[in-house]
PDB file of C-alpha atoms in Angstrom:
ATOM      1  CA  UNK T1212    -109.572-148.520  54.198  1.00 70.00           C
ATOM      2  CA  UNK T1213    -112.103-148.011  57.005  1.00 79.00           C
ATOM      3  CA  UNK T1214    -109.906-149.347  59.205  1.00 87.00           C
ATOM      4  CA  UNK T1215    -107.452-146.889  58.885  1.00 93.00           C
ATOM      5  CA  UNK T1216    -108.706-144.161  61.104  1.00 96.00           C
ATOM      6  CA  UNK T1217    -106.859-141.090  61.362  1.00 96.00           C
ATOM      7  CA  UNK T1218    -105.769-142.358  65.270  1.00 95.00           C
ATOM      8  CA  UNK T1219    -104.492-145.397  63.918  1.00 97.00           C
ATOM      9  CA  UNK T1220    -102.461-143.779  60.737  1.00 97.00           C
ATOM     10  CA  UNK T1221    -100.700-141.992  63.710  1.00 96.00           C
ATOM     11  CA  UNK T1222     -99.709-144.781  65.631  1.00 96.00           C
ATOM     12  CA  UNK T1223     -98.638-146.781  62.491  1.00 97.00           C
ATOM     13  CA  UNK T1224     -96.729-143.916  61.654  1.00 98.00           C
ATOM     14  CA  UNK T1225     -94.991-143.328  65.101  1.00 97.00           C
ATOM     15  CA  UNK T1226     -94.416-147.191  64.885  1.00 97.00           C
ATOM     16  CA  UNK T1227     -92.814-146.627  61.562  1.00 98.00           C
ATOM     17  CA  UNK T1228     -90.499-143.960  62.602  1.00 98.00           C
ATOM     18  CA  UNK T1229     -89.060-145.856  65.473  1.00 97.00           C
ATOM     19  CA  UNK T1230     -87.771-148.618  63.363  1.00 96.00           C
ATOM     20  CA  UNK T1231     -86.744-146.408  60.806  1.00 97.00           C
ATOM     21  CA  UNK T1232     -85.048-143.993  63.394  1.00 97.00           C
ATOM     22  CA  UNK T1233     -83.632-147.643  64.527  1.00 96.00           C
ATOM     23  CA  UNK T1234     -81.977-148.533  61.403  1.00 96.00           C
ATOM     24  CA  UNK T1235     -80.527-145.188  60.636  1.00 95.00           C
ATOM     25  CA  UNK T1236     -79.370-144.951  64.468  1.00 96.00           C
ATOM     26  CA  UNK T1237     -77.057-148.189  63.050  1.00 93.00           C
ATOM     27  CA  UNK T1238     -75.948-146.486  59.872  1.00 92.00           C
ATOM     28  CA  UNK T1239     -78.356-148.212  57.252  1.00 92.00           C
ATOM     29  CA  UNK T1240     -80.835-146.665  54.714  1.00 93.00           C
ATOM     30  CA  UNK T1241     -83.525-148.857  53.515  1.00 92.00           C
ATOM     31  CA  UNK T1242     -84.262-147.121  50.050  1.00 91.00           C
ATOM     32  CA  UNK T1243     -86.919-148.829  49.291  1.00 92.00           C
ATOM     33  CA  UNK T1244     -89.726-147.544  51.670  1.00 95.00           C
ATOM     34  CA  UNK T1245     -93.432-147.838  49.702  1.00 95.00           C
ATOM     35  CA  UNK T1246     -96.509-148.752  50.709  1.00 95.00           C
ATOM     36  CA  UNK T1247     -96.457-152.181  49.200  1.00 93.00           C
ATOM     37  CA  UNK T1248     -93.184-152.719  51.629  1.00 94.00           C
ATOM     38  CA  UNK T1249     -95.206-151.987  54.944  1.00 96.00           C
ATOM     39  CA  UNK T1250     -97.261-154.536  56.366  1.00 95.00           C
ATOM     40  CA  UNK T1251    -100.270-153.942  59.186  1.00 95.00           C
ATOM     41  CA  UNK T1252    -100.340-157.597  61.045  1.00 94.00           C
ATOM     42  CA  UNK T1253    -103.912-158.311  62.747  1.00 93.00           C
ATOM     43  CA  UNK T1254    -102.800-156.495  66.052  1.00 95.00           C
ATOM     44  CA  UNK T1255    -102.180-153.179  64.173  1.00 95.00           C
ATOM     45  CA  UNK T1256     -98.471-153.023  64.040  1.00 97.00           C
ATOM     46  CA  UNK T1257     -96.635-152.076  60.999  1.00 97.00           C
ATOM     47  CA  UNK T1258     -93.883-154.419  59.463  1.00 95.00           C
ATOM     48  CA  UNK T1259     -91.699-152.501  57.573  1.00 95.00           C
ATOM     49  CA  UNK T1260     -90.178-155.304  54.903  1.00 93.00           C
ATOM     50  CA  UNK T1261     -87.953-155.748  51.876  1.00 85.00           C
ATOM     51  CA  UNK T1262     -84.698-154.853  52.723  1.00 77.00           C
ATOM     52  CA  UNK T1263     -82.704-155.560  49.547  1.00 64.00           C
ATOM     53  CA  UNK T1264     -81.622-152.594  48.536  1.00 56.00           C
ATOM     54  CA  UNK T1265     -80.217-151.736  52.160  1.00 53.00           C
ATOM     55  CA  UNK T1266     -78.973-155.234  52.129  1.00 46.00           C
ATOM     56  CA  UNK T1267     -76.589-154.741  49.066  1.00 48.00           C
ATOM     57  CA  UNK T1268     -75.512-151.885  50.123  1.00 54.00           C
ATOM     58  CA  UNK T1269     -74.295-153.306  53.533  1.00 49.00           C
ATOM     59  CA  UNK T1270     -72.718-156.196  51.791  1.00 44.00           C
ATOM     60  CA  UNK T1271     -70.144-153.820  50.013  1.00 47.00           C
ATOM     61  CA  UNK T1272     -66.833-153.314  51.312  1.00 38.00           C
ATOM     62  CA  UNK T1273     -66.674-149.862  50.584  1.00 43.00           C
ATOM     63  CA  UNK T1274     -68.623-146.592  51.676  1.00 45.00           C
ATOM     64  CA  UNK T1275     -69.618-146.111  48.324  1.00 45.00           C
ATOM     65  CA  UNK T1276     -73.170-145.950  46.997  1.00 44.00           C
ATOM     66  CA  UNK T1277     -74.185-148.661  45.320  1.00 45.00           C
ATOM     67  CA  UNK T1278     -75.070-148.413  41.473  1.00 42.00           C
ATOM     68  CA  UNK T1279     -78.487-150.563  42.187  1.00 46.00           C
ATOM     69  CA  UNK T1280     -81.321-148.186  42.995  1.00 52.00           C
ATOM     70  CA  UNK T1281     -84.727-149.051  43.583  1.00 64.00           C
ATOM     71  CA  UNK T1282     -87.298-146.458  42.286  1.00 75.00           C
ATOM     72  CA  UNK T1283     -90.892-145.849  42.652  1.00 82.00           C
ATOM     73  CA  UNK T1284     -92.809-142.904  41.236  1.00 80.00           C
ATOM     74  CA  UNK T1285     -94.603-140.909  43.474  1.00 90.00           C
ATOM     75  CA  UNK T1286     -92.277-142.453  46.466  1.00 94.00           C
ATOM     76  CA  UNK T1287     -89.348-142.229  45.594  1.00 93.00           C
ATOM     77  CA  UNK T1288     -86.840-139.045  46.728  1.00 95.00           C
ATOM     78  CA  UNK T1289     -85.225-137.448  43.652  1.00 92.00           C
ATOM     79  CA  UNK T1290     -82.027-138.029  44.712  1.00 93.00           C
ATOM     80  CA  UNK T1291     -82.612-141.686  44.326  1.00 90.00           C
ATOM     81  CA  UNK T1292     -82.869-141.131  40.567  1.00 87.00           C
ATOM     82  CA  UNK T1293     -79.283-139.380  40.039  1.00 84.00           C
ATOM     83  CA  UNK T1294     -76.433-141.878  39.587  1.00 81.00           C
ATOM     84  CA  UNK T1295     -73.677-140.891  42.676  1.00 81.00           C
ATOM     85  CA  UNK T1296     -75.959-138.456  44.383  1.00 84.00           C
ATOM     86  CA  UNK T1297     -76.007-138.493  48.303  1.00 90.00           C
ATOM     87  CA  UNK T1298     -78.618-140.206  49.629  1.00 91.00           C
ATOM     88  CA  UNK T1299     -78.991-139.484  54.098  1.00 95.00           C
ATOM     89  CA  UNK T1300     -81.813-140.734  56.391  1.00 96.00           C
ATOM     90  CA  UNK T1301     -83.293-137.547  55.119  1.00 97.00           C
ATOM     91  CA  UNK T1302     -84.245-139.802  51.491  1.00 96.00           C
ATOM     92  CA  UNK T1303     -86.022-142.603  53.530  1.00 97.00           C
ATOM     93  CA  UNK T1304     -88.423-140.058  55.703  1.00 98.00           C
ATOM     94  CA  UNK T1305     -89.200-138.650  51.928  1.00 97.00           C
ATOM     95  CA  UNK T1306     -90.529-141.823  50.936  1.00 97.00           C
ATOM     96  CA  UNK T1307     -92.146-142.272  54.290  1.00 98.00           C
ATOM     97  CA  UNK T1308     -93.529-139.440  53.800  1.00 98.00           C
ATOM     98  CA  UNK T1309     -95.231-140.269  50.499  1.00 98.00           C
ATOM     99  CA  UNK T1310     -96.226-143.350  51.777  1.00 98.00           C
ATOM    100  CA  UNK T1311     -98.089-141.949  54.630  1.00 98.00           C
ATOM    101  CA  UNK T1312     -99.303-139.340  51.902  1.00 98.00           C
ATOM    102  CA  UNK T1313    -101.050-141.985  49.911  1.00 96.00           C
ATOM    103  CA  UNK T1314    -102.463-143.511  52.855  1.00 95.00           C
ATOM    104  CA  UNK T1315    -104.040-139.647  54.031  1.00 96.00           C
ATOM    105  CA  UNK T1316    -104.993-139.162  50.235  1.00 96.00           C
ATOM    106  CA  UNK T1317    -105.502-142.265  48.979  1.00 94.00           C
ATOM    107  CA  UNK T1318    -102.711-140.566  46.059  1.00 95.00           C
ATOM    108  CA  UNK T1319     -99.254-140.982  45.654  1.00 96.00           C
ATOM    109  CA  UNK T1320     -97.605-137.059  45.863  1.00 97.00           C
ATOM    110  CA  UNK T1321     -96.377-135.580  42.296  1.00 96.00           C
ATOM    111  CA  UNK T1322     -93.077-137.800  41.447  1.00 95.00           C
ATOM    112  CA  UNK T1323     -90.325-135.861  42.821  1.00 95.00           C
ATOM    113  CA  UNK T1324     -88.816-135.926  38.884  1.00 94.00           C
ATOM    114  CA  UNK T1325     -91.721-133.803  37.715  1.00 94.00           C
ATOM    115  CA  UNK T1326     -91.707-131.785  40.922  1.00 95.00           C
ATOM    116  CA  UNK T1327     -88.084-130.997  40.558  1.00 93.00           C
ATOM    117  CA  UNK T1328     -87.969-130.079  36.521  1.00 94.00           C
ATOM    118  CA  UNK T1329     -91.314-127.685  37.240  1.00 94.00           C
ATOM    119  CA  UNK T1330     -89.515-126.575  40.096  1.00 91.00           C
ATOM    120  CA  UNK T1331     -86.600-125.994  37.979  1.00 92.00           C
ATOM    121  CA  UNK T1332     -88.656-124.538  35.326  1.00 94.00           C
ATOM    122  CA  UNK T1333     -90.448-122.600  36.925  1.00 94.00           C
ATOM    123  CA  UNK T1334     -89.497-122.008  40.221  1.00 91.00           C
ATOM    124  CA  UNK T1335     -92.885-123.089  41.377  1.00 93.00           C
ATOM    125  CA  UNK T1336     -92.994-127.298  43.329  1.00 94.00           C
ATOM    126  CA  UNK T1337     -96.426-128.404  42.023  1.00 95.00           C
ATOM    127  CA  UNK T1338     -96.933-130.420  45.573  1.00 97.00           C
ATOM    128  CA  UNK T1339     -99.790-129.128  47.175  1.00 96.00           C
ATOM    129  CA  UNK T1340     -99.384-129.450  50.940  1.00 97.00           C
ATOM    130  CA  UNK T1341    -102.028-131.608  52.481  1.00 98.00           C
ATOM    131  CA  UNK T1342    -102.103-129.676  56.129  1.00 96.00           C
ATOM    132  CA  UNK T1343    -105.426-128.382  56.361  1.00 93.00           C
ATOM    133  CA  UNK T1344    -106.892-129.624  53.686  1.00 94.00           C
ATOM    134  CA  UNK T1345    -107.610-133.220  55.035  1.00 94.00           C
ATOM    135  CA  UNK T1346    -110.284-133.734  57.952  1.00 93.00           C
ATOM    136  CA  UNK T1347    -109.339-136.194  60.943  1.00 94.00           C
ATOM    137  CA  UNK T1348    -105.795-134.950  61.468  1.00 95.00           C
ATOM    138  CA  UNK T1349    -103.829-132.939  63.543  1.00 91.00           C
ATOM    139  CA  UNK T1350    -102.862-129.987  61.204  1.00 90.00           C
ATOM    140  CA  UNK T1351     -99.076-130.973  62.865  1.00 91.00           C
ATOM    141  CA  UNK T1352     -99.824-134.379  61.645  1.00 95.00           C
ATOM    142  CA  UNK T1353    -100.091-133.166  58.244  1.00 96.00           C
ATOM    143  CA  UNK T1354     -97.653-130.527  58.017  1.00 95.00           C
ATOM    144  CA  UNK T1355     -94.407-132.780  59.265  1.00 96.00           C
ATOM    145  CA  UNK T1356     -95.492-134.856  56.476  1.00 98.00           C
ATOM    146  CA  UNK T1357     -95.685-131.994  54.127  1.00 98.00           C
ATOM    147  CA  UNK T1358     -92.186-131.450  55.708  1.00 97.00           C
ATOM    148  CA  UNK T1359     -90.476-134.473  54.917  1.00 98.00           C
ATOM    149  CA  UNK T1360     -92.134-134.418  51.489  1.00 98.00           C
ATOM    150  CA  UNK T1361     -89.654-131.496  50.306  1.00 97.00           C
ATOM    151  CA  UNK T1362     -88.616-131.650  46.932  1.00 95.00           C
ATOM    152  CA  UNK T1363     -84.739-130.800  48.104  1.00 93.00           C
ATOM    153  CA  UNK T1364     -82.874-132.925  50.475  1.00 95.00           C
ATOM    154  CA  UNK T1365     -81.572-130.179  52.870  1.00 96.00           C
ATOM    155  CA  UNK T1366     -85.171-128.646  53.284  1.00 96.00           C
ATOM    156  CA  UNK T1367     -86.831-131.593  54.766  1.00 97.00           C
ATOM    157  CA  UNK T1368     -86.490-133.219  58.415  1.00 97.00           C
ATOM    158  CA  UNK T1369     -83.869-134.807  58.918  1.00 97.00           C
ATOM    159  CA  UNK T1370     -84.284-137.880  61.252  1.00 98.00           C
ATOM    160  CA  UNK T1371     -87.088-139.974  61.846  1.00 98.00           C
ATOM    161  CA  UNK T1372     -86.439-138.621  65.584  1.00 97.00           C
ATOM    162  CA  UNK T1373     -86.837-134.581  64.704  1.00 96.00           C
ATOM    163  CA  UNK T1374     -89.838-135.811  62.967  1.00 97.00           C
ATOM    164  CA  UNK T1375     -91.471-137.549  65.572  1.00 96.00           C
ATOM    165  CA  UNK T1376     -90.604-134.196  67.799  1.00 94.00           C
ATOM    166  CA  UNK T1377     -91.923-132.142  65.140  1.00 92.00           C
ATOM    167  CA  UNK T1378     -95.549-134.359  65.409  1.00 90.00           C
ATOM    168  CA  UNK T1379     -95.365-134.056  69.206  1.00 87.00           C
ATOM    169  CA  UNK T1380     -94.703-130.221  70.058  1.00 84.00           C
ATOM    170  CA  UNK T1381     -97.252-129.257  66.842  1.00 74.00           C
ATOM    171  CA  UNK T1382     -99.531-131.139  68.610  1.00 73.00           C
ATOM    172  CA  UNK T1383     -98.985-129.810  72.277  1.00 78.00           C
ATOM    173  CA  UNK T1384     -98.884-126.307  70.532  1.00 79.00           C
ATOM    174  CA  UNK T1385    -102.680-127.083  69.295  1.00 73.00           C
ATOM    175  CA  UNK T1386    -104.055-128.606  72.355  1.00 74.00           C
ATOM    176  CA  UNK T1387    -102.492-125.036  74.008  1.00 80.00           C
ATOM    177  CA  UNK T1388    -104.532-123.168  71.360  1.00 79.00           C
ATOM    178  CA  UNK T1389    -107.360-125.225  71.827  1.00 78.00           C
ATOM    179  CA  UNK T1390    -107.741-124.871  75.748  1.00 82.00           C
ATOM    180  CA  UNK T1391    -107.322-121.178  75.749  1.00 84.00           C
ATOM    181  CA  UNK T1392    -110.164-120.480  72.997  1.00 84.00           C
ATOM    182  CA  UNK T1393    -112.330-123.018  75.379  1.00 81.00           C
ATOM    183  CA  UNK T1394    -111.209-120.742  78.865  1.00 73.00           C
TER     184      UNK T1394
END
């Protein structure tokens, strides 16, 4: 864990989002992202393995989503949990983004199935957003994290390329703020 700096989190993230931005850019979804499925070789770059559940899918004929879903609490998007529901690039940055959450944490993020039925209930997503509430990072570090992490499909980013924008310009808007409170 000490190795993990906040500086190299980021670049094992960036990594990350260029192979996933890769495989989407050629029309497959892994499904399967976790942290036990991302491996940090001895010259700090991530592997991102275990591609079976992209690999049926690519074997069928059809378009159609295969009935074989792979499911981890606390990573998994809940649209990943409802037989024939959609699933876009948008449900592998989700469980990215809980990856990367654990790894900020050291936690897993609420399971979306318990953040969708309180949401549901009562209108309230017991996620609490991690920007600005964890030291070391860029608060636009955090919050496109936070962003990716939303509970509903259509309110999170939606490439692996917006979200490594989103990283980038929150972070040139901060080092803006930060040189005109130091002029």
């Amino acid at each position: 864990p000490e190795r993990l700096t906040p500086r190299l989190v980021r670049s094992l993230l960036m990594q990350v989002l260029d192979a996933v931005a890769y495989i989407h850019e050629h029309d497959v979804l892994h499904r399967d992202i976790s942290p036990d499925n991302i491996l940090i070789d001895s010259a700090d770059r991530p592997v991102l393995i275990d591609f079976g559940a992209a690999r049926e899918q690519a074997t069928r004929a059809s378009r159609l989503l295969s009935t074989m879903q792979t499911m981890k609490d606390g990573y998994s998007p809940q649209e990943f949990y409802i037989s024939g529901s959609k699933q876009v690039p948008a449900s592998d940055l989700y469980a990215l983004a809980a990856t990367f959450h654990h790894l900020v944490t050291g936690a897993a993020p609420p399971s979306s199935q318990e953040r969708l039925a309180e949401a549901a209930q009562s209108g309230r997503d017991p996620y609490e957003p991690i920007k600005g509430r964890i030291g070391g990072y860029d608060d636009g570090f955090l919050a496109a994290i936070d962003a990716a992490l939303a509970v509903f499909p259509a309110q999170r980013i939606q490439s692996a390329r917006d979200w490594v924008a989103a990283i980038d310009q929150r972070r040139r808007e901060e080092a803006k703020r930060e040189e005109a409170m130091s002029d």
